[in-house]
Structures are given as C-alpha cells and as structure tokens.
PDB file of C-alpha atoms in Angstrom:
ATOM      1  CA  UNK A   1       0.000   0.000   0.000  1.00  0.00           C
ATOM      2  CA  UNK A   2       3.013   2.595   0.807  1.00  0.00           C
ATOM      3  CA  UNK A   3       4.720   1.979  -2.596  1.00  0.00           C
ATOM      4  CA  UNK A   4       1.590   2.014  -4.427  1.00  0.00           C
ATOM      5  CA  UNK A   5       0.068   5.346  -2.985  1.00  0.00           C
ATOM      6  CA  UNK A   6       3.914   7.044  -3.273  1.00  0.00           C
ATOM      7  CA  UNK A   7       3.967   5.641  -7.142  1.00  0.00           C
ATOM      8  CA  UNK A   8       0.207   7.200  -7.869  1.00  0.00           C
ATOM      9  CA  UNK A   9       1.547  10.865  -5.911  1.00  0.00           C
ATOM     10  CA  UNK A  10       4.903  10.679  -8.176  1.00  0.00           C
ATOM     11  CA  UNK A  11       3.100   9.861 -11.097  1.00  0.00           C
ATOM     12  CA  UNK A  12       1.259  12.939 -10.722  1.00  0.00           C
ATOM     13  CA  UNK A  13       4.334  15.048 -10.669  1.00  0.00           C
ATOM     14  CA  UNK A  14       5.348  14.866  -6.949  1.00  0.00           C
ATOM     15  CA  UNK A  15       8.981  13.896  -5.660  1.00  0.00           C
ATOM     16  CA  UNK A  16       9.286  11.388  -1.873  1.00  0.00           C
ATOM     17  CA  UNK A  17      11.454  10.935   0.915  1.00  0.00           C
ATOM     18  CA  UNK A  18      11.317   7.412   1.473  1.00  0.00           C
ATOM     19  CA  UNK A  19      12.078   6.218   4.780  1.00  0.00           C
ATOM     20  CA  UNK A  20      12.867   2.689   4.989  1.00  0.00           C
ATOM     21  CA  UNK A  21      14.371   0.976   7.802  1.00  0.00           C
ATOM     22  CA  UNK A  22      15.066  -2.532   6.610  1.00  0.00           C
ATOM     23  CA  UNK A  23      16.747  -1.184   3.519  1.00  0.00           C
ATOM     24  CA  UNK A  24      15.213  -3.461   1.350  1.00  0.00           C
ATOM     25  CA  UNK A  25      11.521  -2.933   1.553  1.00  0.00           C
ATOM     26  CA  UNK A  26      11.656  -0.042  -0.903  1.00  0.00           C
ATOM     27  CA  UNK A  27      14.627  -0.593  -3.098  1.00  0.00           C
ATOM     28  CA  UNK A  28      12.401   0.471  -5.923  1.00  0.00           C
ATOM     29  CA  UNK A  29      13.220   4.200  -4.869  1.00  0.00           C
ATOM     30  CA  UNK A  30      16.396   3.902  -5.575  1.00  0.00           C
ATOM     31  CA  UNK A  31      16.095   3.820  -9.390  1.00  0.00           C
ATOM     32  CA  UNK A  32      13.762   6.748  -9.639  1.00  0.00           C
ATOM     33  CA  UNK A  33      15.370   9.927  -9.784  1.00  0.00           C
ATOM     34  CA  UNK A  34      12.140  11.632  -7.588  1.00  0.00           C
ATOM     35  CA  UNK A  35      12.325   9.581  -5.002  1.00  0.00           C
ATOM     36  CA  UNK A  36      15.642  10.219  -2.183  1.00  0.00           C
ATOM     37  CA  UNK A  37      15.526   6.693  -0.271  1.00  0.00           C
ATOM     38  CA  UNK A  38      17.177   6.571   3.098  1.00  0.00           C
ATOM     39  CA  UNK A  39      17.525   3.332   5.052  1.00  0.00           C
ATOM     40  CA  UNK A  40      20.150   3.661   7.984  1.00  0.00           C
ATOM     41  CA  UNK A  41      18.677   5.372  11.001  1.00  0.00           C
ATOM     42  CA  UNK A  42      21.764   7.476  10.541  1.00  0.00           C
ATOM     43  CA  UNK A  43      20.733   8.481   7.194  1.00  0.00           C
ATOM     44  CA  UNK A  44      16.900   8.908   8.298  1.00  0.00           C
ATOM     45  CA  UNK A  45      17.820  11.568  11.015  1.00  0.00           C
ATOM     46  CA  UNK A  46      19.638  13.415   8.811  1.00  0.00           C
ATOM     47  CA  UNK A  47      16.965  13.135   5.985  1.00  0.00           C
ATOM     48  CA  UNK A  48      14.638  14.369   8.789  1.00  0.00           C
ATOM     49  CA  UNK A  49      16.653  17.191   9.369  1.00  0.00           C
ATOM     50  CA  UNK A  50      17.009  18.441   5.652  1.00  0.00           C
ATOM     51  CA  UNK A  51      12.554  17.701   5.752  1.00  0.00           C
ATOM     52  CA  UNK A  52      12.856  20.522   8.514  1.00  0.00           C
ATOM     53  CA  UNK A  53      15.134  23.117   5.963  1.00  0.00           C
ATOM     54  CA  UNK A  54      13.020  22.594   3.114  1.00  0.00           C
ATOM     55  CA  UNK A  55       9.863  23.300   5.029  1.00  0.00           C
ATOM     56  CA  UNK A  56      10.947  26.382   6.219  1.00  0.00           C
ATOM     57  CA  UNK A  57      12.437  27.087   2.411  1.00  0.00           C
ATOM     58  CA  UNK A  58       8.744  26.610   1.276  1.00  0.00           C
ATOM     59  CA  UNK A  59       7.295  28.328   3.826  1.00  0.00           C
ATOM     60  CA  UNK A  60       9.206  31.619   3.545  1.00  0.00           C
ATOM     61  CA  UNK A  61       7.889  30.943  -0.615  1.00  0.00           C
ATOM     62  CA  UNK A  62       6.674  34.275  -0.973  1.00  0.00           C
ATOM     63  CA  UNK A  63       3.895  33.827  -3.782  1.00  0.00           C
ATOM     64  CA  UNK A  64       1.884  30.947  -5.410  1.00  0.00           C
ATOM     65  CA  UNK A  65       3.335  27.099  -4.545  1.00  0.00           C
ATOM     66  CA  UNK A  66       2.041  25.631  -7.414  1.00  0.00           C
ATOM     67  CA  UNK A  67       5.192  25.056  -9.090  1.00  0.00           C
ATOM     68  CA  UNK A  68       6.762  23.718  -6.274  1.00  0.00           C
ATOM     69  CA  UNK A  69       6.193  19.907  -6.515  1.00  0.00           C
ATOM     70  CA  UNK A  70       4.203  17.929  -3.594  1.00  0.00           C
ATOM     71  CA  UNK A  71       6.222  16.477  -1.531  1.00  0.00           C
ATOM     72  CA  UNK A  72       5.257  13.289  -0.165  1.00  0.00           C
ATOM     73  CA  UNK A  73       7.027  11.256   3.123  1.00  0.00           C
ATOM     74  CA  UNK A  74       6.878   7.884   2.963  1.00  0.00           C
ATOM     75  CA  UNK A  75       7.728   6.447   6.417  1.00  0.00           C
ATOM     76  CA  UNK A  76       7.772   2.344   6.504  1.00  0.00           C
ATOM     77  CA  UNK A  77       7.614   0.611   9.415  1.00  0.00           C
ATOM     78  CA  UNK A  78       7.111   4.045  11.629  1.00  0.00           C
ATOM     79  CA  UNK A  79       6.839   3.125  15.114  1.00  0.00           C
ATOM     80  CA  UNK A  80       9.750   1.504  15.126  1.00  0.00           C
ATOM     81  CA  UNK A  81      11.185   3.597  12.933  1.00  0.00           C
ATOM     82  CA  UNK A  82      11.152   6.432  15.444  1.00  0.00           C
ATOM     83  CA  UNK A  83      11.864   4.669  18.567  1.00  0.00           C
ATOM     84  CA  UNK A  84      15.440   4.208  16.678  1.00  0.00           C
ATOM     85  CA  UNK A  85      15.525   7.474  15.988  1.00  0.00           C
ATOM     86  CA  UNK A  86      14.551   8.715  19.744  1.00  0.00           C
ATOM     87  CA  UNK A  87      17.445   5.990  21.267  1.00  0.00           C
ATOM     88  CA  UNK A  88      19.848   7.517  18.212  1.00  0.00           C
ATOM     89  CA  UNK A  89      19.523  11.021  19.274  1.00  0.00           C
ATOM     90  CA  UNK A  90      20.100   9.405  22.959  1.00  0.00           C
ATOM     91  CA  UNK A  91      23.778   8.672  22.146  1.00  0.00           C
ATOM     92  CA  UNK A  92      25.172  12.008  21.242  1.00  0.00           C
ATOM     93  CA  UNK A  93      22.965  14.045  22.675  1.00  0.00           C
ATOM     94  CA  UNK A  94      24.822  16.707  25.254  1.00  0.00           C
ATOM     95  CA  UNK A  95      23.340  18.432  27.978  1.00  0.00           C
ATOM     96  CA  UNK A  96      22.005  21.241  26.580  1.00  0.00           C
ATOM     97  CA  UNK A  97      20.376  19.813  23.783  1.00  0.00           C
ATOM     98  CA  UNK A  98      16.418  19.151  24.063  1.00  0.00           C
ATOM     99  CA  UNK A  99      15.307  15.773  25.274  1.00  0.00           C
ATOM    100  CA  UNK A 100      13.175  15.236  21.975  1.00  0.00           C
ATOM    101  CA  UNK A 101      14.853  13.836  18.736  1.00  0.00           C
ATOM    102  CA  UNK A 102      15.299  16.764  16.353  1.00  0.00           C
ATOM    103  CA  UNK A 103      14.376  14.325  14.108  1.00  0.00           C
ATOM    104  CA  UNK A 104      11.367  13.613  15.346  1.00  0.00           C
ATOM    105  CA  UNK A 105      11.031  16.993  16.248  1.00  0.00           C
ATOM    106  CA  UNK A 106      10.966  17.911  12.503  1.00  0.00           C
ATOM    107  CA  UNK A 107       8.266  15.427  11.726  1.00  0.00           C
ATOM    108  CA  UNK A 108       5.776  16.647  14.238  1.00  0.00           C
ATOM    109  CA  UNK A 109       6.071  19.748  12.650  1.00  0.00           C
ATOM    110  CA  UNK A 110       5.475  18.818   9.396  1.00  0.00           C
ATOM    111  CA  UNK A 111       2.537  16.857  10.253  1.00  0.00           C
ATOM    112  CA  UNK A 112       1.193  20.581  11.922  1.00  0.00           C
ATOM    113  CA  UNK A 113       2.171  22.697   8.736  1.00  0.00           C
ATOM    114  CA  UNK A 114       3.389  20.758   5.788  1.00  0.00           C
ATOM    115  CA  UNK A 115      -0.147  20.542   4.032  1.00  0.00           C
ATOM    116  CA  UNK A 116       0.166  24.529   3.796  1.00  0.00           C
ATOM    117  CA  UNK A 117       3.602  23.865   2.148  1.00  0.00           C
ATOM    118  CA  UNK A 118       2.867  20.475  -0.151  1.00  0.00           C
ATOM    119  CA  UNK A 119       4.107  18.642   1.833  1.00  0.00           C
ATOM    120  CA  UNK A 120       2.589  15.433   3.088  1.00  0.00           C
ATOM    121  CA  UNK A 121       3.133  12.288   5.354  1.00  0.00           C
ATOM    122  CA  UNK A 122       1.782   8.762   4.445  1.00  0.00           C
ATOM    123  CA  UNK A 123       2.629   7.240   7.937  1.00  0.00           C
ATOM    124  CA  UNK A 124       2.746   3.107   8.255  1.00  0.00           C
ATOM    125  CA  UNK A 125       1.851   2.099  11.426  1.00  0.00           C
ATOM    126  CA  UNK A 126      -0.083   2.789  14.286  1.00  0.00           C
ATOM    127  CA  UNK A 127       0.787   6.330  15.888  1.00  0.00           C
ATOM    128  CA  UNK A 128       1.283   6.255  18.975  1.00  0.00           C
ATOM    129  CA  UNK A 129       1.768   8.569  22.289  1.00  0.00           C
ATOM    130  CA  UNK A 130       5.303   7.203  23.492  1.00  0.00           C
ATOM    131  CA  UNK A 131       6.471   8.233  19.897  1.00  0.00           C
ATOM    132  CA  UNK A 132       4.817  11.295  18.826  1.00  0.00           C
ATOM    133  CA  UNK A 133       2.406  13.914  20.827  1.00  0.00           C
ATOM    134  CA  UNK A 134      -0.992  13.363  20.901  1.00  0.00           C
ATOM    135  CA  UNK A 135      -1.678  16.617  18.819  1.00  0.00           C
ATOM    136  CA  UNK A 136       0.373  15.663  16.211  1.00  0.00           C
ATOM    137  CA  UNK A 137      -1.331  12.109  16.130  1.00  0.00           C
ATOM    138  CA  UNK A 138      -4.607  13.877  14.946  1.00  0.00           C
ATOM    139  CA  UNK A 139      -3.532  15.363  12.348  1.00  0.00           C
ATOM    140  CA  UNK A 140      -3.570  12.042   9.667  1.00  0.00           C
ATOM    141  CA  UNK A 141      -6.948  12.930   8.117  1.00  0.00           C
ATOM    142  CA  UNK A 142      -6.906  10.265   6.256  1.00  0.00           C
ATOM    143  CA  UNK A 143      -6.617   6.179   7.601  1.00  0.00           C
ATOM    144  CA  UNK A 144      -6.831   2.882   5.527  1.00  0.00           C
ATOM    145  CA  UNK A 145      -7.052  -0.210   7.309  1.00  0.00           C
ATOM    146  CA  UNK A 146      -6.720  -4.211   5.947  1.00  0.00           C
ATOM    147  CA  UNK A 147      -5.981  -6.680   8.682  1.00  0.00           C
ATOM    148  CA  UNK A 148      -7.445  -5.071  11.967  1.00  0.00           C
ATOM    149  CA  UNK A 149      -8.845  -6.000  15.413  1.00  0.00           C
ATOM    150  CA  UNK A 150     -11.942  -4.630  16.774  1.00  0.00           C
ATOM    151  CA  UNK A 151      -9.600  -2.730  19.072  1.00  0.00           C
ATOM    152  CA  UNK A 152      -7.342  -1.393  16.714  1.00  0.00           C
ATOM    153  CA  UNK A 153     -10.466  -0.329  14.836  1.00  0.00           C
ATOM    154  CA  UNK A 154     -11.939   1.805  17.714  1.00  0.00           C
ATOM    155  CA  UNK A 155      -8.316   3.376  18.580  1.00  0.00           C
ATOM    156  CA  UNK A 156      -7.922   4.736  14.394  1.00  0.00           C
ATOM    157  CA  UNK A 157     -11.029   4.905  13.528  1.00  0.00           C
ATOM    158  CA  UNK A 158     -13.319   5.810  16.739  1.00  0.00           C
ATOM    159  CA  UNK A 159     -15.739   8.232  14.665  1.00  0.00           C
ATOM    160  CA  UNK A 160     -16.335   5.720  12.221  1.00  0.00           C
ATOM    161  CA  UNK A 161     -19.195   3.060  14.256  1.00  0.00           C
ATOM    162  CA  UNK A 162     -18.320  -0.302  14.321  1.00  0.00           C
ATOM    163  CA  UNK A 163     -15.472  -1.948  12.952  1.00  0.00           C
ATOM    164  CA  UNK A 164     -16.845  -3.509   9.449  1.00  0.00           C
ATOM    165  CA  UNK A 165     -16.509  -7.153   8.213  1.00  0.00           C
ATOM    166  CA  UNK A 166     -12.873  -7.716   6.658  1.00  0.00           C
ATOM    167  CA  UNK A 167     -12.132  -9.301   3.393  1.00  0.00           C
ATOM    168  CA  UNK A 168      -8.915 -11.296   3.384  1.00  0.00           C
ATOM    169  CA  UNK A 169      -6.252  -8.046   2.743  1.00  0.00           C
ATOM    170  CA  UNK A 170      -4.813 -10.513  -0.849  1.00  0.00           C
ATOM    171  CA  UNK A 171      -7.938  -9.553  -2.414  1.00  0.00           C
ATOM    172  CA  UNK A 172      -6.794  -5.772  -2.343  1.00  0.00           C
ATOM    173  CA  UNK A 173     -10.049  -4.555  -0.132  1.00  0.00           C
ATOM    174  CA  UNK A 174      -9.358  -1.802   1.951  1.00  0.00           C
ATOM    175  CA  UNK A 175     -11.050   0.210   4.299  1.00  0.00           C
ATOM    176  CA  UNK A 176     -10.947   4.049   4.211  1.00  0.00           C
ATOM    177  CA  UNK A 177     -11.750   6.526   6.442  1.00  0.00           C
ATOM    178  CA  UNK A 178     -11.981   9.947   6.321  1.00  0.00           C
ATOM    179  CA  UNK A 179     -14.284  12.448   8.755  1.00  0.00           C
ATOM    180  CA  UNK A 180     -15.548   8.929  10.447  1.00  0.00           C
ATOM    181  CA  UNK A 181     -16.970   8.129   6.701  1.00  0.00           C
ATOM    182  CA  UNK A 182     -15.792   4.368   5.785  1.00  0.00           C
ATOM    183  CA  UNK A 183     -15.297   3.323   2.119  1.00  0.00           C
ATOM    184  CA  UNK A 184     -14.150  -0.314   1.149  1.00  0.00           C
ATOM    185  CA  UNK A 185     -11.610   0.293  -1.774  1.00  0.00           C
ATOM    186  CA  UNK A 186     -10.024  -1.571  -4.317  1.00  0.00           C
ATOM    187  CA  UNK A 187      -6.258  -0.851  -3.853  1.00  0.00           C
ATOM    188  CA  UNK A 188      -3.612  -0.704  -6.542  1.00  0.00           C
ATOM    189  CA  UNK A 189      -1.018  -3.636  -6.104  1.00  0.00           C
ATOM    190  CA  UNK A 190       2.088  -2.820  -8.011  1.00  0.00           C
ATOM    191  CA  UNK A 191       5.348  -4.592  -7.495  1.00  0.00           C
ATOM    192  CA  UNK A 192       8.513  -3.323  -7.349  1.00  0.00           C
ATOM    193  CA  UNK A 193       9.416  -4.054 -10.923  1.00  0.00           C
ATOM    194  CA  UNK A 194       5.903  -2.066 -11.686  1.00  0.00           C
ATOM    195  CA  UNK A 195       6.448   0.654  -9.868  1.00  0.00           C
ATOM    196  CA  UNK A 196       9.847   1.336 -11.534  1.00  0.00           C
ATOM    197  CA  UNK A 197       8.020   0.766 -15.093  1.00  0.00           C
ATOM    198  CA  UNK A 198       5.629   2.707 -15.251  1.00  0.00           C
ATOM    199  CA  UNK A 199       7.088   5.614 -13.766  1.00  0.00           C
ATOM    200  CA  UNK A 200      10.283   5.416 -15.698  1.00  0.00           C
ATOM    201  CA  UNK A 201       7.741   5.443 -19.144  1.00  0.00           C
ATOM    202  CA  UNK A 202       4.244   6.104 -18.217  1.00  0.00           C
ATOM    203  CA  UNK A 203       3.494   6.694 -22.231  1.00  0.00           C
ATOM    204  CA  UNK A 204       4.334   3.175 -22.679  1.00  0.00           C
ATOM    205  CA  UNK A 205       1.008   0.932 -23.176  1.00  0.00           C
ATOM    206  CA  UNK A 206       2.714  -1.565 -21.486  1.00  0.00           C
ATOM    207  CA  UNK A 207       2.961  -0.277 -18.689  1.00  0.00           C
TER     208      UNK A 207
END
C-alpha cells in the first residue's frame, strides 16, 4: 500500500522521501530519480533534518506554490522507525540539547504545517503517544485499514461506528476513512518491478 500510494503521488508530478528501515523494503526508490531513499537510522535523522530546511524554504515561498512539486514522506515501518531514531539522538545528545529527537522533532512539525507547504506524510503504522504527541497524532486525516482488530479499529477509527466485516487483505479490499466516513476500496497492487516501469515510461502501453 506505501509503494503504491507514493507511485500514484509521483506519477502525478510529486517527488518522496522514502524512509525505509530494513533497507530493502523499498529498493524500488532507488532507481527513480524523484524519489531520495534513506535506510540507515543514521541516514533517516539526517533526511529528517534536511525535511525541517526545506519546510521552512517553502514556507518563507513568498507567492503561489504551485510550481513547487508535492512532496510526499513515505515512512515504513514508523513506530519503530522512530523509537530508533529517539534511542539515536540518545547517544550524542549533550546536555544542553532538548530531550526530543530533532528528528522527530521535525516530523511533528510537518505533520502541523506541511499541508500549507505540499508537503505530506503517508505514515505506516499505528501512531502512537510514546512516539509522537498526541496533537500531532490527529492530524492524519486520512486512515486505511486491511488486517485489523476490533480494538485497533476503535483506537484509528473511533468516529467511524463499528469496525466492518474484513475481506482477506490478498484480495486488495481496503477500508478508508476519512471524517468517520468508511469506504471499502479496491487498492492498486504494483510490485517493485511495476512501480519502476511505469514511472520510468508512463506513455508506454505496457505499462
């Protein structure tokens, strides 16, 4: 679901941050020359850190952002991701400097303002408090959902009634909310080799 929804934004024009922590779960960034893929936690911060320049860059815009392409942030495996990046920041961090990850820092505030700069998060996991503020959790307006427990339901999707009958996820059903309205969607499934097709020649019918 990450690489397909990344592949439909890029094929629209935009350019990614891909964050992937096990290195090889989205090697297909690599060979797009849109997409900057980072996969050491080392290499995330840092990423994290430019995220928090280029905001500011687009902020201080001064006129119309429509030629500035949409930038989307592809974050695999988040939770985790950011509990790595939270004990990172632990072992350099001096005195002085504030208990929260910069890197994680950054995030949180482009989950507040990046919308207002094109810039977007498509978060994988299951936000939580330990990891980022409460505020900040609120502010994914959008959730889709295939393999969930009742629970899991009510915590992501509490507006939304009852948690709905699930289709095994290999069919491609999904479940979408948005203001506590639920659609079941047919989802995209593109493989790696797909992804770097059709976005390397769209024109071509083959792809």
């Amino acid at each position: 679901m990450l690489r397909s929804l990344t592949a439909q934004f890029l094929h629209q024009g935009a350019h990614a941050l891909v964050l992937d922590p096990k290195r090889v779960s989205h090697l297909w960034g690599k060979a797009l020359p849109t997409v900057t893929h980072r996969g050491s936690i080392a290499g995330i911060h840092d990423a994290l850190l430019g995220l928090a320049t280029e905001l500011e860059r687009r902020l201080d815009i001064d006129g119309d952002l429509d030629t500035v392409p949409r930038l989307i942030v592809a974050i695999d495996e988040a939770n985790t991701t950011l509990r790595r990046l939270a004990r990172y920041w632990e072992t350099f961090r001096q005195k002085d400097d504030p208990k929260t990850s910069p890197a994680i820092a950054a995030l949180e505030e482009v989950l507040w303002v990046g919308r207002a700069a094109r810039v977007h998060v498509i978060f994988d996991g299951r936000p939580q408090a330990t990891v980022l503020r409460s505020a900040a959790r609120e502010l994914f307006a959008t959730v889709i959902l295939a393999r969930f427990t009742a629970d899991t339901w009510q915590v992501l999707a509490p507006d939304a009634g009852p948690a709905p009958r699930q289709r095994h996820p290999q069919q491609g059903h999904f479940h979408v909310i948005q203001h506590g309205e639920v659609d079941e969607t047919q989802a995209i499934r593109m493989t790696d080799a797909d992804v770097v097709a059709w976005l390397s020649d769209p024109d071509d019918p083959a792809n």
